[in-house]
Amino acid sequence: MRISVQEAAFDFAAEMAGFGQGRADVGAIVSFTGMVRDDSGQMTALELEHYPGMTERAIAKIVDEAVTRWVLADCLVIHRTGRLGIGEPIMMVATAARHRVAAFEAAEFLMDYLKSRAPFWKKEHALSGETAWVAAKEADEDALRRW
Amino acid sequence: MRISVQEAAFDFAAEMAGFGQGRADVGAIVSFTGMVRDDSGQMTALELEHYPGMTERAIAKIVDEAVTRWVLADCLVIHRTGRLGIGEPIMMVATAARHRVAAFEAAEFLMDYLKSRAPFWKKEHALSGETAWVAAKEADEDALRRW
Amino acid sequence: MVDIVYFAWVRERIGLARETLQTDAATVADLIAELCARDPRYAAAFADTSALRVALDQDLSEFDAPLAGVREVAFFPPMTGG
Amino acid sequence: MVDIVYFAWVRERIGLARETLQTDAATVADLIAELCARDPRYAAAFADTSALRVALDQDLSEFDAPLAGVREVAFFPPMTGG
């Protein structure tokens, strides 16, 4: 179980290389990577503000909850902060479990909670110089209800 | 969209390196890797038989269906055949989409259908020399009903 | 003339991976009846068709499907991929 | 003495990232009322608390929660991680 909140880019391949490997009880590994999208064609960067201290605490609570609900052989959460360019990875989650359903569900649970319960805030920077805070989506709050 | 049925091992890192990258419309990438498990501690290998010709056709139909249901920027399915050791990767699926829900759902849909609708059959080889065909699980057939 | 292919334990039980048959069977079920009459190994393999799947020209099909125009019939247990 | 921290547009609207306050406020809501009375920038930031979240000592909490023993109060908009 590893959690990292960092400004630096992460190396997806290196992170996954040993993840859940070399174990006879791991049948399923799921990864999710979130990347900076530009829907308008007018964006130049995405800025991620967070609440140092609470961020790590909140993610640890979410991971603890996942580990209580599903039997996971391993679990990884990396979330970046600071200024990111279009197409850059923002964060990743990985889960390793005996069966596919647990690995998928735990990864989706982690993502749903990281979206709405970890103290990150996204600000879009436009080519024009304008900035706008990304509004939370009702669908993201609704997504928590299924768990 | 790439489909490969192969005896050779695949390089997860290399497959994911360019997957869904360099696009402003991709916000979510999901990967699934299936590995050879040994629940009994008595296994030495897993053998995967398949139906050459139909296998590629069946996977292509499943991928076509996924692409109809979800808007995917990219989609990858690799499935191995032949004799695999414990802990070796059997197969992988990857999906790239605008949002996380589409990427997760499409990956799970692909997995559910590959489990029960692509002509692969698993045979367990025990240390004792005995072999046993893996029985299809009712839960895997049931999993198709949610789609 | 129809090619018949067998996979997994169906192949092992019948002892053949592929054979070509001259048949007038109208449906898959008729073909199975014809095979079962030929040899007890077929009767053993086809004893419980609910445990079997059939593909016609590499598409999953049903046991009451007609065989007209079909070149390849495949019999196998439920699939266990992924 | 309580530390108050602000994030995202709450921080921008108030013009402060952190301040330390001597307060007798019993609850979060009382503290907000006290801040709003001080300066119109607070009133603007706290105009619609349904659009805000509060954390007490780095745990998400509620606006009617008591402040007794709390060292750090954080105000911010709904989170947008992932």
Short mmCIF file of C-alpha atoms in Angstrom, two decimals:
data_model
loop_
_atom_site.label_atom_id
_atom_site.label_comp_id
_atom_site.label_asym_id
_atom_site.label_seq_id
_atom_site.Cartn_x
_atom_site.Cartn_y
_atom_site.Cartn_z
CA MET A 1 0.00 0.00 0.00
CA ARG A 2 1.68 3.21 -1.10
CA ILE A 3 0.34 6.77 -1.20
CA SER A 4 2.23 9.66 -2.71
CA VAL A 5 1.25 13.30 -3.14
CA GLN A 6 3.88 14.96 -5.28
CA GLU A 7 4.62 17.78 -7.73
CA ALA A 8 6.93 15.64 -9.83
CA ALA A 9 5.72 13.53 -12.72
CA PHE A 10 5.46 9.81 -11.95
CA ASP A 11 6.72 6.96 -14.11
CA PHE A 12 3.67 4.76 -14.76
CA ALA A 13 5.77 1.90 -16.17
CA ALA A 14 8.16 1.92 -13.23
CA GLU A 15 5.28 2.08 -10.74
CA MET A 16 3.52 -0.88 -12.36
CA ALA A 17 6.67 -2.96 -12.96
CA GLY A 18 6.69 -4.63 -9.56
CA PHE A 19 3.09 -3.95 -8.58
CA GLY A 20 1.30 -7.16 -7.48
CA GLN A 21 4.02 -9.23 -9.15
CA GLY A 22 5.58 -12.47 -8.00
CA ARG A 23 2.56 -13.58 -5.96
CA ALA A 24 0.55 -16.74 -6.56
CA ASP A 25 -2.59 -15.13 -5.06
CA VAL A 26 -2.89 -12.20 -7.48
CA GLY A 27 -5.08 -12.89 -10.50
CA ALA A 28 -6.11 -9.34 -11.38
CA ILE A 29 -4.38 -5.97 -11.57
CA VAL A 30 -6.27 -2.79 -12.47
CA SER A 31 -4.76 0.61 -13.09
CA PHE A 32 -6.36 4.00 -13.66
CA THR A 33 -4.52 7.06 -14.93
CA GLY A 34 -6.13 10.49 -14.99
CA MET A 35 -4.79 12.99 -17.51
CA VAL A 36 -5.22 16.71 -18.20
CA ARG A 37 -7.94 17.13 -20.84
CA ASP A 38 -8.60 20.21 -22.92
CA ASP A 39 -12.22 20.16 -24.06
CA SER A 40 -12.27 23.77 -25.28
CA GLY A 41 -9.01 23.79 -27.21
CA GLN A 42 -8.30 27.01 -25.28
CA MET A 43 -6.45 25.62 -22.29
CA THR A 44 -2.77 25.98 -21.60
CA ALA A 45 -2.45 24.30 -18.20
CA LEU A 46 -4.25 22.80 -15.24
CA GLU A 47 -3.25 23.89 -11.75
CA LEU A 48 -3.85 21.61 -8.80
CA GLU A 49 -4.08 23.18 -5.36
CA HIS A 50 -4.28 20.92 -2.32
CA TYR A 51 -4.35 21.00 1.49
CA PRO A 52 -0.95 19.69 2.61
CA GLY A 53 -1.37 17.38 5.57
CA MET A 54 -5.07 16.78 5.12
CA THR A 55 -4.48 15.45 1.59
CA GLU A 56 -2.35 12.52 2.79
CA ARG A 57 -4.76 11.90 5.71
CA ALA A 58 -7.82 11.90 3.47
CA ILE A 59 -6.23 9.56 0.93
CA ALA A 60 -5.06 7.21 3.70
CA LYS A 61 -8.64 7.05 5.02
CA ILE A 62 -9.97 6.25 1.54
CA VAL A 63 -7.35 3.52 1.05
CA ASP A 64 -8.11 2.09 4.53
CA GLU A 65 -11.78 1.94 3.63
CA ALA A 66 -10.99 0.16 0.32
CA VAL A 67 -8.79 -2.37 2.10
CA THR A 68 -11.63 -3.05 4.57
CA ARG A 69 -14.17 -3.61 1.81
CA TRP A 70 -12.05 -5.67 -0.59
CA VAL A 71 -9.23 -8.13 -0.05
CA LEU A 72 -6.41 -6.40 -1.88
CA ALA A 73 -2.91 -7.82 -2.26
CA ASP A 74 -1.68 -4.32 -3.07
CA CYS A 75 -2.92 -0.79 -3.60
CA LEU A 76 -1.23 2.35 -4.92
CA VAL A 77 -2.35 6.00 -5.12
CA ILE A 78 -0.21 8.76 -6.62
CA HIS A 79 -1.64 12.27 -7.01
CA ARG A 80 0.20 15.24 -8.40
CA THR A 81 -0.16 18.90 -7.45
CA GLY A 82 0.97 22.13 -9.05
CA ARG A 83 0.86 23.17 -12.70
CA LEU A 84 0.36 20.47 -15.35
CA GLY A 85 0.30 20.71 -19.15
CA ILE A 86 -2.41 19.28 -21.45
CA GLY A 87 -2.11 15.50 -21.79
CA GLU A 88 0.04 15.18 -18.68
CA PRO A 89 -0.86 12.52 -16.12
CA ILE A 90 -2.50 13.99 -13.01
CA MET A 91 -2.76 10.87 -10.89
CA MET A 92 -2.86 7.10 -10.89
CA VAL A 93 -4.42 4.34 -8.88
CA ALA A 94 -3.61 0.63 -8.99
CA THR A 95 -5.17 -2.37 -7.26
CA ALA A 96 -4.14 -6.04 -7.13
CA ALA A 97 -6.57 -8.74 -6.04
CA ARG A 98 -7.42 -12.40 -6.44
CA HIS A 99 -10.32 -11.75 -8.81
CA ARG A 100 -11.18 -9.10 -11.38
CA VAL A 101 -14.34 -7.86 -9.68
CA ALA A 102 -12.51 -6.87 -6.48
CA ALA A 103 -9.67 -5.20 -8.41
CA PHE A 104 -12.10 -3.20 -10.58
CA GLU A 105 -14.46 -2.25 -7.76
CA ALA A 106 -11.68 -1.15 -5.43
CA ALA A 107 -10.09 0.99 -8.18
CA GLU A 108 -13.43 2.64 -8.96
CA PHE A 109 -14.15 3.19 -5.28
CA LEU A 110 -10.74 4.85 -4.84
CA MET A 111 -11.35 7.08 -7.87
CA ASP A 112 -14.88 8.06 -6.80
CA TYR A 113 -13.65 9.06 -3.34
CA LEU A 114 -10.47 10.77 -4.55
CA LYS A 115 -12.66 12.90 -6.85
CA SER A 116 -14.91 14.25 -4.11
CA ARG A 117 -13.32 13.57 -0.72
CA ALA A 118 -9.62 14.32 -1.13
CA PRO A 119 -8.77 18.05 -0.79
CA PHE A 120 -7.66 18.89 -4.32
CA TRP A 121 -8.95 21.80 -6.39
CA LYS A 122 -8.42 22.20 -10.11
CA LYS A 123 -7.97 25.54 -11.84
CA GLU A 124 -7.91 25.83 -15.61
CA HIS A 125 -5.52 28.29 -17.22
CA ALA A 126 -6.63 29.50 -20.66
CA LEU A 127 -4.40 30.68 -23.51
CA SER A 128 -6.04 34.10 -23.01
CA GLY A 129 -4.59 34.27 -19.51
CA GLU A 130 -7.97 33.81 -17.86
CA THR A 131 -8.34 31.26 -15.10
CA ALA A 132 -11.37 29.34 -13.82
CA TRP A 133 -11.85 26.96 -10.92
CA VAL A 134 -13.30 23.65 -12.06
CA ALA A 135 -16.75 23.17 -10.49
CA ALA A 136 -17.51 19.90 -8.71
CA LYS A 137 -19.97 17.79 -10.69
CA GLU A 138 -23.17 16.51 -9.15
CA ALA A 139 -22.51 13.21 -10.94
CA ASP A 140 -19.28 12.83 -8.94
CA GLU A 141 -21.13 13.31 -5.67
CA ASP A 142 -23.85 10.89 -6.84
CA ALA A 143 -21.16 8.32 -7.70
CA LEU A 144 -20.38 7.93 -3.98
CA ARG A 145 -23.86 6.61 -3.27
CA ARG A 146 -23.26 3.29 -4.96
CA TRP A 147 -20.68 2.27 -2.36
CA MET B 1 -7.82 -0.36 -31.52
CA ARG B 2 -5.48 -3.34 -31.41
CA ILE B 3 -6.19 -7.02 -30.80
CA SER B 4 -3.49 -9.63 -30.43
CA VAL B 5 -3.74 -13.36 -29.70
CA GLN B 6 -0.24 -14.64 -29.08
CA GLU B 7 1.86 -17.29 -27.35
CA ALA B 8 4.63 -14.83 -26.53
CA ALA B 9 4.68 -12.78 -23.34
CA PHE B 10 3.68 -9.14 -23.78
CA ASP B 11 5.46 -6.12 -22.39
CA PHE B 12 2.84 -4.24 -20.32
CA ALA B 13 5.01 -1.13 -19.98
CA ALA B 14 5.73 -0.97 -23.70
CA GLU B 15 2.05 -1.53 -24.56
CA MET B 16 0.95 1.26 -22.22
CA ALA B 17 3.76 3.69 -23.10
CA GLY B 18 1.98 5.27 -26.06
CA PHE B 19 -1.56 4.16 -25.27
CA GLY B 20 -4.00 7.10 -25.32
CA GLN B 21 -1.08 9.51 -25.04
CA GLY B 22 -0.61 12.89 -26.70
CA ARG B 23 -4.34 13.55 -27.06
CA ALA B 24 -6.18 16.48 -25.51
CA ASP B 25 -9.46 14.50 -25.41
CA VAL B 26 -8.26 11.63 -23.21
CA GLY B 27 -8.85 12.14 -19.50
CA ALA B 28 -8.92 8.52 -18.34
CA ILE B 29 -6.94 5.38 -19.07
CA VAL B 30 -7.81 2.03 -17.48
CA SER B 31 -5.81 -1.17 -17.73
CA PHE B 32 -6.55 -4.68 -16.59
CA THR B 33 -3.99 -7.48 -16.41
CA GLY B 34 -4.98 -11.08 -15.71
CA MET B 35 -2.34 -13.34 -14.17
CA VAL B 36 -1.98 -17.04 -13.47
CA ARG B 37 -3.08 -17.71 -9.88
CA ASP B 38 -2.35 -20.79 -7.82
CA ASP B 39 -5.00 -21.12 -5.11
CA SER B 40 -4.05 -24.67 -4.09
CA GLY B 41 -0.29 -24.27 -3.94
CA GLN B 42 -0.20 -27.44 -6.06
CA MET B 43 -0.14 -25.93 -9.54
CA THR B 44 2.81 -25.87 -11.86
CA ALA B 45 1.31 -24.28 -14.97
CA LEU B 46 -1.83 -23.07 -16.71
CA GLU B 47 -2.45 -24.14 -20.30
CA LEU B 48 -4.63 -22.02 -22.56
CA GLU B 49 -6.25 -23.70 -25.53
CA HIS B 50 -8.11 -21.59 -28.06
CA TYR B 51 -9.94 -21.78 -31.40
CA PRO B 52 -7.64 -20.12 -33.93
CA GLY B 53 -9.66 -17.98 -36.31
CA MET B 54 -12.76 -17.78 -34.14
CA THR B 55 -10.75 -16.29 -31.27
CA GLU B 56 -9.77 -13.18 -33.24
CA ARG B 57 -13.30 -12.91 -34.68
CA ALA B 58 -14.93 -13.20 -31.26
CA ILE B 59 -12.62 -10.61 -29.69
CA ALA B 60 -13.16 -8.23 -32.62
CA LYS B 61 -16.95 -8.51 -32.12
CA ILE B 62 -16.57 -7.78 -28.40
CA VAL B 63 -14.35 -4.75 -29.11
CA ASP B 64 -16.81 -3.52 -31.79
CA GLU B 65 -19.61 -3.74 -29.26
CA ALA B 66 -17.59 -1.81 -26.66
CA VAL B 67 -16.79 0.91 -29.20
CA THR B 68 -20.50 1.20 -30.02
CA ARG B 69 -21.50 1.55 -26.38
CA TRP B 70 -18.76 3.90 -25.19
CA VAL B 71 -16.81 6.64 -26.92
CA LEU B 72 -13.27 5.30 -26.68
CA ALA B 73 -10.20 7.12 -27.93
CA ASP B 74 -8.33 3.81 -27.90
CA CYS B 75 -8.78 0.17 -26.93
CA LEU B 76 -6.33 -2.72 -26.65
CA VAL B 77 -6.80 -6.45 -26.06
CA ILE B 78 -3.90 -8.91 -25.81
CA HIS B 79 -4.57 -12.55 -24.89
CA ARG B 80 -1.96 -15.26 -24.62
CA THR B 81 -2.33 -18.95 -25.40
CA GLY B 82 -0.20 -22.00 -24.59
CA ARG B 83 1.51 -22.93 -21.37
CA LEU B 84 2.01 -20.24 -18.69
CA GLY B 85 3.74 -20.38 -15.31
CA ILE B 86 2.29 -19.19 -11.99
CA GLY B 87 2.29 -15.39 -11.72
CA GLU B 88 2.70 -14.91 -15.47
CA PRO B 89 0.39 -12.45 -17.22
CA ILE B 90 -2.35 -14.18 -19.25
CA MET B 91 -3.92 -11.19 -20.89
CA MET B 92 -4.44 -7.46 -20.75
CA VAL B 93 -7.05 -4.94 -21.72
CA ALA B 94 -6.70 -1.16 -21.89
CA THR B 95 -9.21 1.60 -22.61
CA ALA B 96 -8.80 5.34 -23.10
CA ALA B 97 -11.75 7.71 -22.86
CA ARG B 98 -12.73 11.26 -22.00
CA HIS B 99 -14.11 10.36 -18.57
CA ARG B 100 -13.35 7.70 -15.98
CA VAL B 101 -16.77 6.06 -16.03
CA ALA B 102 -16.54 5.19 -19.73
CA ALA B 103 -12.97 3.90 -19.41
CA PHE B 104 -13.85 1.70 -16.41
CA GLU B 105 -17.13 0.42 -17.82
CA ALA B 106 -15.65 -0.43 -21.22
CA ALA B 107 -12.73 -2.29 -19.61
CA GLU B 108 -15.10 -4.28 -17.38
CA PHE B 109 -17.39 -5.01 -20.32
CA LEU B 110 -14.42 -6.29 -22.35
CA MET B 111 -13.29 -8.49 -19.44
CA ASP B 112 -16.76 -9.90 -18.78
CA TYR B 113 -17.20 -10.84 -22.44
CA LEU B 114 -13.64 -12.15 -22.90
CA LYS B 115 -14.24 -14.45 -19.91
CA SER B 116 -17.34 -16.11 -21.32
CA ARG B 117 -17.60 -15.35 -25.03
CA ALA B 118 -14.09 -15.67 -26.44
CA PRO B 119 -13.09 -19.29 -27.21
CA PHE B 120 -10.37 -19.89 -24.65
CA TRP B 121 -10.21 -22.86 -22.31
CA LYS B 122 -7.94 -23.11 -19.28
CA LYS B 123 -6.38 -26.33 -18.05
CA GLU B 124 -4.52 -26.50 -14.74
CA HIS B 125 -1.39 -28.62 -14.52
CA ALA B 126 -0.61 -29.84 -10.99
CA LEU B 127 2.80 -30.67 -9.56
CA SER B 128 1.54 -34.28 -9.31
CA GLY B 129 1.21 -34.39 -13.09
CA GLU B 130 -2.59 -34.36 -12.95
CA THR B 131 -4.50 -31.92 -15.13
CA ALA B 132 -7.98 -30.43 -14.80
CA TRP B 133 -10.02 -28.19 -17.07
CA VAL B 134 -11.15 -25.04 -15.30
CA ALA B 135 -14.96 -25.01 -15.08
CA ALA B 136 -16.83 -21.91 -16.20
CA LYS B 137 -18.32 -20.04 -13.24
CA GLU B 138 -21.98 -19.17 -13.06
CA ALA B 139 -20.96 -15.76 -11.70
CA ASP B 140 -19.09 -15.08 -14.95
CA GLU B 141 -22.18 -15.87 -17.02
CA ASP B 142 -24.29 -13.74 -14.65
CA ALA B 143 -21.83 -10.84 -15.06
CA LEU B 144 -22.93 -10.48 -18.70
CA ARG B 145 -26.47 -9.58 -17.67
CA ARG B 146 -25.55 -6.16 -16.36
CA TRP B 147 -24.61 -4.94 -19.84
CA MET C 1 -19.28 -32.21 -46.31
CA VAL C 2 -18.79 -30.45 -43.03
CA ASP C 3 -15.66 -29.96 -40.91
CA ILE C 4 -16.19 -30.69 -37.24
CA VAL C 5 -13.74 -29.36 -34.64
CA TYR C 6 -13.56 -30.16 -30.95
CA PHE C 7 -11.90 -28.23 -28.11
CA ALA C 8 -10.85 -28.76 -24.49
CA TRP C 9 -12.42 -31.78 -22.77
CA VAL C 10 -14.76 -32.40 -25.71
CA ARG C 11 -11.68 -32.94 -27.87
CA GLU C 12 -10.08 -35.16 -25.24
CA ARG C 13 -13.21 -37.23 -24.69
CA ILE C 14 -13.77 -37.81 -28.40
CA GLY C 15 -10.05 -38.27 -29.05
CA LEU C 16 -10.10 -36.08 -32.13
CA ALA C 17 -9.37 -32.40 -32.80
CA ARG C 18 -10.97 -32.29 -36.26
CA GLU C 19 -12.79 -34.51 -38.71
CA THR C 20 -14.66 -34.06 -41.97
CA LEU C 21 -18.07 -35.71 -42.31
CA GLN C 22 -20.48 -36.39 -45.13
CA THR C 23 -23.82 -35.72 -43.51
CA ASP C 24 -27.45 -34.96 -44.30
CA ALA C 25 -28.14 -33.69 -40.77
CA ALA C 26 -30.54 -30.74 -40.96
CA THR C 27 -29.64 -29.23 -37.58
CA VAL C 28 -26.83 -29.30 -35.03
CA ALA C 29 -28.96 -31.60 -32.86
CA ASP C 30 -29.37 -34.02 -35.81
CA LEU C 31 -25.60 -33.99 -36.33
CA ILE C 32 -25.02 -34.79 -32.66
CA ALA C 33 -27.50 -37.70 -32.86
CA GLU C 34 -25.69 -39.01 -35.93
CA LEU C 35 -22.29 -38.80 -34.17
CA CYS C 36 -23.58 -40.40 -30.97
CA ALA C 37 -24.93 -43.37 -32.97
CA ARG C 38 -21.46 -43.89 -34.43
CA ASP C 39 -19.36 -44.41 -31.32
CA PRO C 40 -19.80 -44.40 -27.53
CA ARG C 41 -17.07 -41.75 -27.18
CA TYR C 42 -19.38 -39.24 -28.90
CA ALA C 43 -22.29 -40.36 -26.72
CA ALA C 44 -20.10 -39.68 -23.66
CA ALA C 45 -19.00 -36.25 -24.92
CA PHE C 46 -22.53 -35.20 -25.91
CA ALA C 47 -24.35 -36.75 -22.93
CA ASP C 48 -25.24 -33.32 -21.52
CA THR C 49 -25.48 -30.66 -24.22
CA SER C 50 -26.35 -28.02 -21.59
CA ALA C 51 -22.65 -28.28 -20.63
CA LEU C 52 -21.62 -27.66 -24.26
CA ARG C 53 -21.47 -24.79 -26.69
CA VAL C 54 -21.60 -24.91 -30.49
CA ALA C 55 -20.19 -22.51 -33.09
CA LEU C 56 -21.17 -22.54 -36.77
CA ASP C 57 -18.52 -21.11 -39.07
CA GLN C 58 -16.87 -19.56 -35.99
CA ASP C 59 -19.96 -17.83 -34.63
CA LEU C 60 -21.66 -19.01 -31.43
CA SER C 61 -24.95 -20.69 -32.31
CA GLU C 62 -27.71 -22.91 -30.92
CA PHE C 63 -28.30 -26.66 -31.01
CA ASP C 64 -31.48 -26.28 -33.04
CA ALA C 65 -29.75 -24.15 -35.70
CA PRO C 66 -29.92 -25.43 -39.31
CA LEU C 67 -26.70 -26.72 -40.91
CA ALA C 68 -27.50 -25.70 -44.48
CA GLY C 69 -24.46 -23.97 -45.98
CA VAL C 70 -22.34 -24.40 -42.85
CA ARG C 71 -18.75 -25.47 -43.50
CA GLU C 72 -17.37 -25.72 -39.96
CA VAL C 73 -19.11 -26.89 -36.78
CA ALA C 74 -17.26 -26.55 -33.47
CA PHE C 75 -18.15 -28.19 -30.16
CA PHE C 76 -16.59 -27.09 -26.88
CA PRO C 77 -17.32 -26.51 -23.18
CA PRO C 78 -18.27 -23.07 -21.82
CA MET C 79 -15.37 -20.71 -22.39
CA THR C 80 -12.94 -19.73 -19.64
CA GLY C 81 -10.87 -16.88 -21.04
CA GLY C 82 -9.67 -13.68 -19.46
CA MET D 1 -6.69 30.69 19.35
CA VAL D 2 -7.62 28.91 16.15
CA ASP D 3 -5.82 28.72 12.81
CA ILE D 4 -8.09 29.29 9.84
CA VAL D 5 -7.00 28.18 6.37
CA TYR D 6 -8.68 28.89 3.03
CA PHE D 7 -8.33 27.11 -0.30
CA ALA D 8 -9.15 27.64 -3.98
CA TRP D 9 -11.67 30.42 -4.68
CA VAL D 10 -12.41 30.86 -0.96
CA ARG D 11 -8.75 31.77 -0.48
CA GLU D 12 -8.84 34.10 -3.50
CA ARG D 13 -12.08 35.79 -2.45
CA ILE D 14 -10.90 36.40 1.11
CA GLY D 15 -7.39 37.29 -0.04
CA LEU D 16 -5.74 35.20 2.64
CA ALA D 17 -4.38 31.65 2.78
CA ARG D 18 -4.14 31.44 6.57
CA GLU D 19 -4.85 33.51 9.66
CA THR D 20 -4.89 32.94 13.40
CA LEU D 21 -7.87 34.17 15.34
CA GLN D 22 -8.74 34.69 18.99
CA THR D 23 -12.36 33.59 19.08
CA ASP D 24 -15.07 32.44 21.48
CA ALA D 25 -17.19 31.01 18.66
CA ALA D 26 -18.88 27.81 19.84
CA THR D 27 -19.51 26.32 16.42
CA VAL D 28 -18.26 26.63 12.84
CA ALA D 29 -21.41 28.63 12.01
CA ASP D 30 -20.65 31.04 14.86
CA LEU D 31 -17.10 31.47 13.57
CA ILE D 32 -18.40 32.24 10.06
CA ALA D 33 -20.81 34.86 11.50
CA GLU D 34 -17.91 36.44 13.39
CA LEU D 35 -15.75 36.56 10.25
CA CYS D 36 -18.57 37.95 8.08
CA ALA D 37 -19.14 40.78 10.55
CA ARG D 38 -15.47 41.75 10.22
CA ASP D 39 -15.17 42.44 6.51
CA PRO D 40 -17.34 42.27 3.35
CA ARG D 41 -14.78 39.92 1.71
CA TYR D 42 -15.74 37.22 4.22
CA ALA D 43 -19.43 37.92 3.68
CA ALA D 44 -18.86 37.41 -0.07
CA ALA D 45 -16.93 34.17 0.44
CA PHE D 46 -19.43 32.73 2.92
CA ALA D 47 -22.59 33.99 1.19
CA ASP D 48 -23.66 30.44 0.25
CA THR D 49 -22.31 27.86 2.66
CA SER D 50 -24.00 25.05 0.69
CA ALA D 51 -21.24 25.71 -1.88
CA LEU D 52 -18.58 25.30 0.83
CA ARG D 53 -16.97 22.53 2.82
CA VAL D 54 -15.33 22.73 6.23
CA ALA D 55 -12.61 20.59 7.80
CA LEU D 56 -11.73 20.58 11.50
CA ASP D 57 -8.17 19.55 12.27
CA GLN D 58 -7.99 18.12 8.74
CA ASP D 59 -11.14 16.00 8.91
CA LEU D 60 -14.26 16.90 6.93
CA SER D 61 -16.93 18.21 9.27
CA GLU D 62 -20.24 20.07 9.42
CA PHE D 63 -21.13 23.73 9.88
CA ASP D 64 -22.94 23.04 13.16
CA ALA D 65 -19.93 21.19 14.63
CA PRO D 66 -18.52 22.54 17.94
CA LEU D 67 -15.10 24.24 17.87
CA ALA D 68 -14.01 23.22 21.38
CA GLY D 69 -10.46 21.88 21.22
CA VAL D 70 -10.12 22.50 17.48
CA ARG D 71 -6.77 23.97 16.40
CA GLU D 72 -7.26 24.29 12.64
CA VAL D 73 -10.41 25.16 10.69
CA ALA D 74 -10.33 24.94 6.89
CA PHE D 75 -12.84 26.38 4.42
CA PHE D 76 -12.88 25.39 0.78
CA PRO D 77 -15.18 24.63 -2.17
CA PRO D 78 -16.28 21.06 -3.01
CA MET D 79 -13.19 19.07 -3.95
CA THR D 80 -12.25 18.27 -7.53
CA GLY D 81 -9.45 15.73 -7.36
CA GLY D 82 -8.76 12.65 -9.45
#
